[in-house]
Short mmCIF file of C-alpha atoms in Angstrom, two decimals:
data_model
loop_
_atom_site.label_atom_id
_atom_site.label_comp_id
_atom_site.label_asym_id
_atom_site.label_seq_id
_atom_site.Cartn_x
_atom_site.Cartn_y
_atom_site.Cartn_z
CA ILE A 1 6.98 -19.40 25.74
CA ALA A 2 10.27 -18.75 27.54
CA ALA A 3 9.86 -21.97 29.54
CA TRP A 4 9.16 -23.90 26.32
CA ARG A 5 12.12 -22.35 24.49
CA PRO A 6 14.70 -21.01 27.01
CA THR A 7 16.95 -19.70 24.23
CA LEU A 8 14.41 -17.02 23.33
CA ARG A 9 15.51 -13.54 24.33
CA TRP A 10 13.07 -11.01 25.76
CA ASN A 11 13.13 -7.52 24.26
CA PHE A 12 13.54 -6.12 27.77
CA ALA A 13 14.23 -7.74 31.13
CA ARG A 14 11.03 -8.29 33.14
CA SER A 15 8.78 -7.23 30.26
CA VAL A 16 5.40 -8.92 29.99
CA PHE A 17 5.08 -8.07 26.29
CA ALA A 18 6.40 -10.24 23.47
CA ALA A 19 6.80 -7.43 20.92
CA CYS A 20 7.44 -3.73 20.59
CA THR A 21 7.42 -1.09 17.89
CA PHE A 22 9.36 2.16 17.76
CA ASN A 23 7.99 4.94 15.55
CA PHE A 24 10.78 7.45 15.04
CA GLY A 25 8.50 9.97 13.34
CA PRO A 26 9.59 12.66 13.34
CA HIS A 27 5.84 13.34 13.57
CA ALA A 28 4.44 10.00 14.72
CA ILE A 29 0.69 10.20 14.26
CA THR A 30 -1.95 7.56 13.78
CA VAL A 31 -5.41 7.63 12.27
CA PRO A 32 -8.29 6.09 14.28
CA HIS A 33 -7.65 2.35 14.32
CA LEU A 34 -7.91 -0.94 16.17
CA ASP A 35 -4.98 -3.31 16.50
CA PHE A 36 -6.73 -6.43 15.22
CA GLY A 37 -3.59 -8.54 15.54
CA ASN A 38 -3.50 -8.12 19.32
CA LEU A 39 -5.35 -10.30 21.80
CA SER A 40 -8.78 -8.69 22.15
CA TRP A 41 -8.65 -8.55 25.93
CA GLY A 42 -4.89 -8.06 26.10
CA TRP A 43 -3.12 -4.88 27.06
CA CYS A 44 -0.96 -2.65 24.91
CA ALA A 45 1.45 -0.07 26.37
CA ILE A 46 1.77 3.16 24.37
CA THR A 47 4.46 5.69 25.30
CA ALA A 48 4.77 9.19 23.79
CA LEU A 49 8.30 10.47 23.29
CA GLY A 50 9.91 13.56 21.80
CA TRP A 51 9.57 17.28 22.44
CA PHE A 52 6.26 18.96 21.77
CA ASP A 53 3.74 21.17 23.56
CA PRO A 54 1.20 18.70 25.02
CA ASP A 55 -1.33 21.49 25.50
CA VAL A 56 -1.46 22.05 21.73
CA GLY A 57 -0.84 18.62 20.15
CA GLY A 58 0.07 15.00 20.70
CA HIS A 59 -3.18 14.21 22.53
CA LEU A 60 -4.38 10.61 22.62
CA ILE A 61 -7.94 10.08 21.42
CA LEU A 62 -9.96 7.07 22.60
CA TRP A 63 -12.83 7.28 20.15
CA ASP A 64 -15.19 4.68 21.62
CA LEU A 65 -14.89 6.24 25.07
CA LYS A 66 -15.25 9.77 23.64
CA LEU A 67 -12.05 10.84 25.43
CA VAL A 68 -9.29 13.20 24.37
CA ILE A 69 -6.36 12.78 26.76
CA ARG A 70 -3.48 15.21 27.23
CA PHE A 71 -0.51 12.94 26.55
CA PRO A 72 2.82 14.70 27.15
CA PRO A 73 6.22 13.25 26.26
CA GLY A 74 7.11 10.44 28.65
CA SER A 75 3.48 9.45 29.25
CA THR A 76 2.46 5.80 29.02
CA ILE A 77 -1.04 4.37 28.85
CA LEU A 78 -2.19 0.77 28.98
CA LEU A 79 -5.23 -0.04 26.88
CA PRO A 80 -6.81 -2.98 25.07
CA SER A 81 -5.87 -1.63 21.64
CA ALA A 82 -7.72 -4.38 19.76
CA ILE A 83 -11.11 -3.21 21.07
CA ILE A 84 -10.72 0.55 21.78
CA ARG A 85 -10.33 2.71 18.67
CA HIS A 86 -7.48 5.14 19.21
CA SER A 87 -5.37 7.73 17.45
CA ASN A 88 -3.35 10.81 18.28
CA VAL A 89 -3.36 14.49 17.41
CA PRO A 90 -0.52 15.84 15.22
CA VAL A 91 2.15 18.11 16.69
CA ALA A 92 3.49 21.36 15.21
CA ALA A 93 5.92 21.19 12.29
CA HIS A 94 8.88 22.35 14.41
CA GLU A 95 8.12 19.77 17.14
CA ARG A 96 8.99 16.09 17.31
CA ARG A 97 6.79 13.22 18.45
CA TYR A 98 7.89 9.60 18.55
CA SER A 99 6.13 6.60 20.01
CA PHE A 100 7.07 3.33 21.63
CA THR A 101 4.43 0.60 21.78
CA GLN A 102 4.58 -2.79 23.51
CA TYR A 103 2.08 -5.58 22.85
CA THR A 104 1.63 -9.31 22.30
CA ALA A 105 0.02 -10.63 19.15
CA SER A 106 -2.99 -12.90 19.57
CA GLY A 107 -1.33 -15.45 17.30
CA LEU A 108 1.19 -16.25 20.04
CA PHE A 109 -1.61 -17.12 22.46
CA ARG A 110 -3.26 -19.29 19.79
CA TRP A 111 0.06 -21.00 19.05
CA ILE A 112 0.55 -21.87 22.74
CA ARG A 113 -3.07 -23.04 23.02
CA ASN A 114 -2.45 -25.30 20.03
CA GLY A 115 0.45 -27.00 21.82
CA PHE A 116 3.13 -24.77 20.23
CA ARG A 117 1.82 -25.51 16.75
CA THR A 118 0.16 -23.57 13.99
CA GLU A 119 -3.61 -23.71 13.65
CA GLU A 120 -3.20 -25.95 10.58
CA ALA A 121 -0.89 -28.37 12.41
CA TYR A 122 -3.27 -28.52 15.36
CA GLU A 123 -6.33 -29.08 13.12
CA SER A 124 -4.58 -31.93 11.30
CA THR A 125 -4.12 -33.92 14.52
CA VAL A 126 -7.48 -33.62 16.30
CA THR A 127 -10.64 -35.65 15.93
CA SER A 128 -13.94 -34.17 14.80
CA ASP A 129 -15.19 -34.41 18.41
CA GLU A 130 -12.18 -32.42 19.61
CA LYS A 131 -12.79 -29.83 16.88
CA ARG A 132 -16.42 -29.46 17.99
CA ALA A 133 -15.34 -29.12 21.62
CA ARG A 134 -12.82 -26.43 20.63
CA GLN A 135 -15.49 -24.55 18.67
CA GLN A 136 -17.80 -24.60 21.68
CA GLU A 137 -15.00 -23.43 23.93
CA ASN A 138 -14.14 -20.65 21.47
CA GLY A 139 -17.70 -19.34 21.69
CA GLY A 140 -17.21 -18.47 25.35
CA ARG A 141 -13.59 -17.32 25.26
CA TRP A 142 -14.55 -13.65 25.05
CA GLU A 143 -16.44 -14.02 28.34
CA LYS A 144 -13.35 -15.46 30.00
CA GLY A 145 -11.31 -12.58 28.60
CA VAL A 146 -13.74 -9.94 29.84
CA ALA A 147 -13.81 -11.61 33.27
CA MET A 148 -10.08 -10.93 33.58
CA TYR A 149 -10.66 -7.17 33.69
CA SER A 150 -10.91 -5.52 37.08
CA THR A 151 -14.21 -3.90 38.00
CA LEU A 152 -14.58 -0.69 39.99
CA GLU A 153 -15.58 -2.83 42.94
CA ASP A 154 -12.35 -4.82 42.60
CA LEU A 155 -10.34 -1.60 42.66
CA ARG A 156 -12.06 0.09 45.60
CA CYS A 157 -10.04 0.14 48.80
CA SER A 158 -11.79 -1.60 51.65
#
């Protein structure tokens, strides 16, 4: 996107994410959810901030993995937030928990794939054969996305 439109400004130098959200709380909590707007195989960076006792509250819960993770202030985790249900545990009333999340919406990837056009603009310019080819390609996109993840074998030191 930056090459296409050099005047765009990144939120942060050297960031790989197009967007971010600050939750200034003071008791930033979330219910179990999926971030459907994010690319399904894309990463999301979640950072816990504030001052709270991480042994008592503020834990990150990854519901589908059946994990409760101690998540002290200053911790960051990368996860595919569109496909792993997640939430966090409340902190005590006298404590403060904020969050900072970085992500890229799937719509940006679609917009680039459509030649920097909306889905409607793209659809209005392609033939029925091209539409069929795109539909076929879409059917296997999830496999390409999953193939981008590292496996344990990939991560093992040789």
